[in-house]
PDB file of C-alpha atoms in Angstrom:
ATOM      1  CA  UNK A   1     -41.194 -83.797 -30.207  1.00  0.00           C
ATOM      2  CA  UNK A   2     -41.230 -80.303 -29.237  1.00  0.00           C
ATOM      3  CA  UNK A   3     -38.651 -79.411 -26.337  1.00  0.00           C
ATOM      4  CA  UNK A   4     -37.857 -76.026 -24.449  1.00  0.00           C
ATOM      5  CA  UNK A   5     -34.995 -75.685 -22.597  1.00  0.00           C
ATOM      6  CA  UNK A   6     -34.902 -72.820 -19.703  1.00  0.00           C
ATOM      7  CA  UNK A   7     -31.481 -72.164 -17.997  1.00  0.00           C
ATOM      8  CA  UNK A   8     -30.050 -70.109 -15.584  1.00  0.00           C
ATOM      9  CA  UNK A   9     -26.703 -69.344 -14.977  1.00  0.00           C
ATOM     10  CA  UNK A  10     -24.976 -67.748 -12.625  1.00  0.00           C
ATOM     11  CA  UNK A  11     -20.985 -66.698 -12.991  1.00  0.00           C
ATOM     12  CA  UNK A  12     -18.469 -65.005 -11.028  1.00  0.00           C
ATOM     13  CA  UNK A  13     -18.126 -62.406 -13.824  1.00  0.00           C
ATOM     14  CA  UNK A  14     -20.279 -60.968 -16.726  1.00  0.00           C
ATOM     15  CA  UNK A  15     -17.285 -62.146 -19.244  1.00  0.00           C
ATOM     16  CA  UNK A  16     -17.783 -65.723 -17.465  1.00  0.00           C
ATOM     17  CA  UNK A  17     -21.544 -65.667 -18.179  1.00  0.00           C
ATOM     18  CA  UNK A  18     -21.233 -64.307 -21.967  1.00  0.00           C
ATOM     19  CA  UNK A  19     -18.476 -67.190 -22.422  1.00  0.00           C
ATOM     20  CA  UNK A  20     -20.377 -70.054 -21.227  1.00  0.00           C
ATOM     21  CA  UNK A  21     -24.088 -68.391 -22.479  1.00  0.00           C
ATOM     22  CA  UNK A  22     -22.225 -68.176 -25.935  1.00  0.00           C
ATOM     23  CA  UNK A  23     -21.239 -71.964 -25.741  1.00  0.00           C
ATOM     24  CA  UNK A  24     -24.507 -73.495 -24.851  1.00  0.00           C
ATOM     25  CA  UNK A  25     -26.237 -71.428 -27.311  1.00  0.00           C
ATOM     26  CA  UNK A  26     -23.806 -72.983 -29.979  1.00  0.00           C
ATOM     27  CA  UNK A  27     -24.774 -76.575 -28.571  1.00  0.00           C
ATOM     28  CA  UNK A  28     -28.379 -76.058 -28.576  1.00  0.00           C
ATOM     29  CA  UNK A  29     -28.073 -74.796 -32.364  1.00  0.00           C
ATOM     30  CA  UNK A  30     -25.764 -77.641 -33.714  1.00  0.00           C
ATOM     31  CA  UNK A  31     -28.394 -79.678 -31.991  1.00  0.00           C
ATOM     32  CA  UNK A  32     -30.948 -78.561 -34.235  1.00  0.00           C
ATOM     33  CA  UNK A  33     -32.468 -75.452 -31.849  1.00  0.00           C
ATOM     34  CA  UNK A  34     -35.120 -73.191 -33.580  1.00  0.00           C
ATOM     35  CA  UNK A  35     -34.316 -70.523 -31.630  1.00  0.00           C
ATOM     36  CA  UNK A  36     -32.150 -69.106 -28.309  1.00  0.00           C
ATOM     37  CA  UNK A  37     -33.384 -66.276 -26.142  1.00  0.00           C
ATOM     38  CA  UNK A  38     -31.404 -64.513 -23.224  1.00  0.00           C
ATOM     39  CA  UNK A  39     -33.001 -62.749 -21.087  1.00  0.00           C
ATOM     40  CA  UNK A  40     -30.346 -60.072 -19.584  1.00  0.00           C
ATOM     41  CA  UNK A  41     -32.732 -57.411 -18.055  1.00  0.00           C
ATOM     42  CA  UNK A  42     -34.191 -57.906 -14.828  1.00  0.00           C
ATOM     43  CA  UNK A  43     -38.062 -57.613 -16.597  1.00  0.00           C
ATOM     44  CA  UNK A  44     -36.932 -60.310 -19.277  1.00  0.00           C
ATOM     45  CA  UNK A  45     -35.881 -62.636 -16.465  1.00  0.00           C
ATOM     46  CA  UNK A  46     -38.991 -62.251 -14.787  1.00  0.00           C
ATOM     47  CA  UNK A  47     -41.244 -62.828 -18.150  1.00  0.00           C
ATOM     48  CA  UNK A  48     -39.274 -66.407 -18.383  1.00  0.00           C
ATOM     49  CA  UNK A  49     -39.707 -67.144 -14.920  1.00  0.00           C
ATOM     50  CA  UNK A  50     -43.426 -66.372 -14.835  1.00  0.00           C
ATOM     51  CA  UNK A  51     -44.010 -68.602 -18.464  1.00  0.00           C
ATOM     52  CA  UNK A  52     -41.837 -71.374 -16.320  1.00  0.00           C
ATOM     53  CA  UNK A  53     -43.897 -71.045 -13.167  1.00  0.00           C
ATOM     54  CA  UNK A  54     -47.066 -71.139 -14.525  1.00  0.00           C
ATOM     55  CA  UNK A  55     -46.249 -73.836 -17.742  1.00  0.00           C
ATOM     56  CA  UNK A  56     -49.066 -76.573 -15.252  1.00  0.00           C
ATOM     57  CA  UNK A  57     -51.820 -73.920 -15.215  1.00  0.00           C
ATOM     58  CA  UNK A  58     -51.978 -74.505 -19.037  1.00  0.00           C
ATOM     59  CA  UNK A  59     -52.414 -77.992 -18.910  1.00  0.00           C
ATOM     60  CA  UNK A  60     -54.432 -77.849 -15.533  1.00  0.00           C
ATOM     61  CA  UNK A  61     -57.785 -78.377 -16.674  1.00  0.00           C
ATOM     62  CA  UNK A  62     -57.271 -80.266 -19.337  1.00  0.00           C
ATOM     63  CA  UNK A  63     -55.137 -82.733 -16.488  1.00  0.00           C
ATOM     64  CA  UNK A  64     -56.411 -86.213 -15.034  1.00  0.00           C
ATOM     65  CA  UNK A  65     -53.203 -86.520 -13.067  1.00  0.00           C
ATOM     66  CA  UNK A  66     -50.075 -85.337 -12.933  1.00  0.00           C
ATOM     67  CA  UNK A  67     -47.304 -87.523 -11.560  1.00  0.00           C
ATOM     68  CA  UNK A  68     -43.893 -86.478  -9.937  1.00  0.00           C
ATOM     69  CA  UNK A  69     -40.711 -88.384 -10.534  1.00  0.00           C
ATOM     70  CA  UNK A  70     -37.339 -87.731  -9.561  1.00  0.00           C
ATOM     71  CA  UNK A  71     -35.221 -88.919 -11.942  1.00  0.00           C
ATOM     72  CA  UNK A  72     -31.198 -88.610 -12.071  1.00  0.00           C
ATOM     73  CA  UNK A  73     -30.177 -85.772 -14.721  1.00  0.00           C
ATOM     74  CA  UNK A  74     -27.693 -88.243 -16.178  1.00  0.00           C
ATOM     75  CA  UNK A  75     -30.825 -90.837 -16.489  1.00  0.00           C
ATOM     76  CA  UNK A  76     -33.165 -88.140 -17.745  1.00  0.00           C
ATOM     77  CA  UNK A  77     -32.744 -89.047 -21.807  1.00  0.00           C
ATOM     78  CA  UNK A  78     -33.150 -92.924 -21.006  1.00  0.00           C
ATOM     79  CA  UNK A  79     -36.250 -91.841 -18.771  1.00  0.00           C
ATOM     80  CA  UNK A  80     -37.813 -89.939 -21.476  1.00  0.00           C
ATOM     81  CA  UNK A  81     -37.149 -92.576 -24.089  1.00  0.00           C
ATOM     82  CA  UNK A  82     -39.282 -95.016 -21.994  1.00  0.00           C
ATOM     83  CA  UNK A  83     -42.112 -92.869 -20.761  1.00  0.00           C
ATOM     84  CA  UNK A  84     -42.247 -91.836 -24.369  1.00  0.00           C
ATOM     85  CA  UNK A  85     -43.008 -95.630 -25.244  1.00  0.00           C
ATOM     86  CA  UNK A  86     -45.804 -96.042 -22.294  1.00  0.00           C
ATOM     87  CA  UNK A  87     -47.696 -92.648 -23.930  1.00  0.00           C
ATOM     88  CA  UNK A  88     -47.408 -94.371 -27.486  1.00  0.00           C
ATOM     89  CA  UNK A  89     -48.807 -97.518 -26.214  1.00  0.00           C
ATOM     90  CA  UNK A  90     -51.768 -95.679 -25.280  1.00  0.00           C
ATOM     91  CA  UNK A  91     -52.293 -93.452 -28.596  1.00  0.00           C
ATOM     92  CA  UNK A  92     -51.785 -90.366 -26.691  1.00  0.00           C
ATOM     93  CA  UNK A  93     -49.813 -87.311 -25.664  1.00  0.00           C
ATOM     94  CA  UNK A  94     -48.446 -86.730 -21.742  1.00  0.00           C
ATOM     95  CA  UNK A  95     -46.871 -83.087 -21.293  1.00  0.00           C
ATOM     96  CA  UNK A  96     -43.877 -83.670 -19.353  1.00  0.00           C
ATOM     97  CA  UNK A  97     -42.315 -80.404 -17.544  1.00  0.00           C
ATOM     98  CA  UNK A  98     -39.525 -80.227 -14.865  1.00  0.00           C
ATOM     99  CA  UNK A  99     -36.064 -79.321 -13.512  1.00  0.00           C
ATOM    100  CA  UNK A 100     -33.272 -81.122 -15.153  1.00  0.00           C
ATOM    101  CA  UNK A 101     -30.801 -80.023 -12.679  1.00  0.00           C
ATOM    102  CA  UNK A 102     -32.671 -81.678  -9.560  1.00  0.00           C
ATOM    103  CA  UNK A 103     -34.308 -84.187 -11.961  1.00  0.00           C
ATOM    104  CA  UNK A 104     -38.108 -83.522 -10.686  1.00  0.00           C
ATOM    105  CA  UNK A 105     -40.079 -84.758 -13.480  1.00  0.00           C
ATOM    106  CA  UNK A 106     -43.922 -84.063 -13.780  1.00  0.00           C
ATOM    107  CA  UNK A 107     -45.854 -86.213 -16.256  1.00  0.00           C
ATOM    108  CA  UNK A 108     -49.535 -85.177 -16.936  1.00  0.00           C
ATOM    109  CA  UNK A 109     -51.963 -87.651 -18.284  1.00  0.00           C
ATOM    110  CA  UNK A 110     -54.645 -85.699 -20.140  1.00  0.00           C
ATOM    111  CA  UNK A 111     -58.448 -86.271 -20.207  1.00  0.00           C
ATOM    112  CA  UNK A 112     -60.173 -87.188 -23.321  1.00  0.00           C
ATOM    113  CA  UNK A 113     -63.321 -84.731 -24.352  1.00  0.00           C
ATOM    114  CA  UNK A 114     -63.580 -83.690 -20.454  1.00  0.00           C
ATOM    115  CA  UNK A 115     -63.264 -87.099 -19.272  1.00  0.00           C
ATOM    116  CA  UNK A 116     -60.795 -89.793 -17.855  1.00  0.00           C
ATOM    117  CA  UNK A 117     -59.714 -91.757 -20.856  1.00  0.00           C
ATOM    118  CA  UNK A 118     -60.706 -95.448 -20.977  1.00  0.00           C
ATOM    119  CA  UNK A 119     -56.770 -96.065 -20.302  1.00  0.00           C
ATOM    120  CA  UNK A 120     -56.150 -93.793 -17.790  1.00  0.00           C
ATOM    121  CA  UNK A 121     -55.785 -96.417 -14.671  1.00  0.00           C
ATOM    122  CA  UNK A 122     -53.499 -98.584 -16.701  1.00  0.00           C
ATOM    123  CA  UNK A 123     -51.611 -95.677 -17.970  1.00  0.00           C
ATOM    124  CA  UNK A 124     -51.102 -94.523 -14.440  1.00  0.00           C
ATOM    125  CA  UNK A 125     -50.177 -97.705 -13.256  1.00  0.00           C
ATOM    126  CA  UNK A 126     -47.559 -98.226 -15.828  1.00  0.00           C
ATOM    127  CA  UNK A 127     -46.195 -94.627 -14.882  1.00  0.00           C
ATOM    128  CA  UNK A 128     -46.455 -94.877 -11.178  1.00  0.00           C
ATOM    129  CA  UNK A 129     -44.739 -98.561 -11.823  1.00  0.00           C
ATOM    130  CA  UNK A 130     -41.876 -96.577 -12.969  1.00  0.00           C
ATOM    131  CA  UNK A 131     -41.754 -94.114 -10.466  1.00  0.00           C
ATOM    132  CA  UNK A 132     -41.632 -96.405  -7.689  1.00  0.00           C
ATOM    133  CA  UNK A 133     -39.222 -99.249  -9.006  1.00  0.00           C
ATOM    134  CA  UNK A 134     -36.731 -96.885 -11.080  1.00  0.00           C
ATOM    135  CA  UNK A 135     -37.095 -99.427 -14.212  1.00  0.00           C
ATOM    136  CA  UNK A 136     -35.448 -96.443 -16.041  1.00  0.00           C
ATOM    137  CA  UNK A 137     -32.516 -95.988 -13.829  1.00  0.00           C
ATOM    138  CA  UNK A 138     -29.900 -98.394 -12.052  1.00  0.00           C
ATOM    139  CA  UNK A 139     -28.912 -95.837  -9.496  1.00  0.00           C
ATOM    140  CA  UNK A 140     -30.915 -94.140  -6.660  1.00  0.00           C
ATOM    141  CA  UNK A 141     -32.813 -90.738  -6.788  1.00  0.00           C
ATOM    142  CA  UNK A 142     -32.347 -88.500  -3.962  1.00  0.00           C
ATOM    143  CA  UNK A 143     -35.842 -86.896  -4.495  1.00  0.00           C
ATOM    144  CA  UNK A 144     -39.027 -87.598  -2.875  1.00  0.00           C
ATOM    145  CA  UNK A 145     -42.346 -86.394  -4.858  1.00  0.00           C
ATOM    146  CA  UNK A 146     -45.849 -87.525  -4.283  1.00  0.00           C
ATOM    147  CA  UNK A 147     -48.646 -88.463  -6.384  1.00  0.00           C
ATOM    148  CA  UNK A 148     -51.015 -85.451  -7.055  1.00  0.00           C
ATOM    149  CA  UNK A 149     -54.378 -85.919  -8.490  1.00  0.00           C
ATOM    150  CA  UNK A 150     -57.054 -83.490  -9.673  1.00  0.00           C
ATOM    151  CA  UNK A 151     -60.544 -84.743  -9.098  1.00  0.00           C
ATOM    152  CA  UNK A 152     -63.260 -82.909 -11.345  1.00  0.00           C
TER     153      UNK A 152
END
C-alpha cells in the first residue's frame, strides 16, 4: 500500500528539534520511505497542514460512507492488517486517514461508478462491528466517534 506520515514535533530547543527530526528521517529511510520533507518555515508548514485538513475532500464525491473509529495507537498496525482483510474480502479499496497520536481513524467506503456498491451494506456492517466491539484490540479506546453517512 501507499502510506504518508505527517509528524508535528515541538521541542524545548531548536537543537533538540533538529536532532529528533533527523532520527525520525533515519527511521523512515531504514523502513523504505521514498522521501522525507521537512517544513521549516511558517509558509511551508501551512501548506502541509492545508493538505492534511483537506485529505477527505479529495474522496468526498466518491465516498459512500465514512466510518470513524478510535484505535489505541499501539494497536494500529494490527487494526490496519485486519481492516485490509475486510477490504480485500470485497475486492475494493478503503482510503484510511487518521491521527495516529490519538487513534482517530477514518475509513472510507468508496462508491463504484457513482453508486453504492453491491457489497456496501455488508462491508459497512463488517467495519461497524470492528468499531463497536473492538475486535482488533484488547484494551479500551478513549475516543468516541460517530458514523458519518453521506447521502446522494
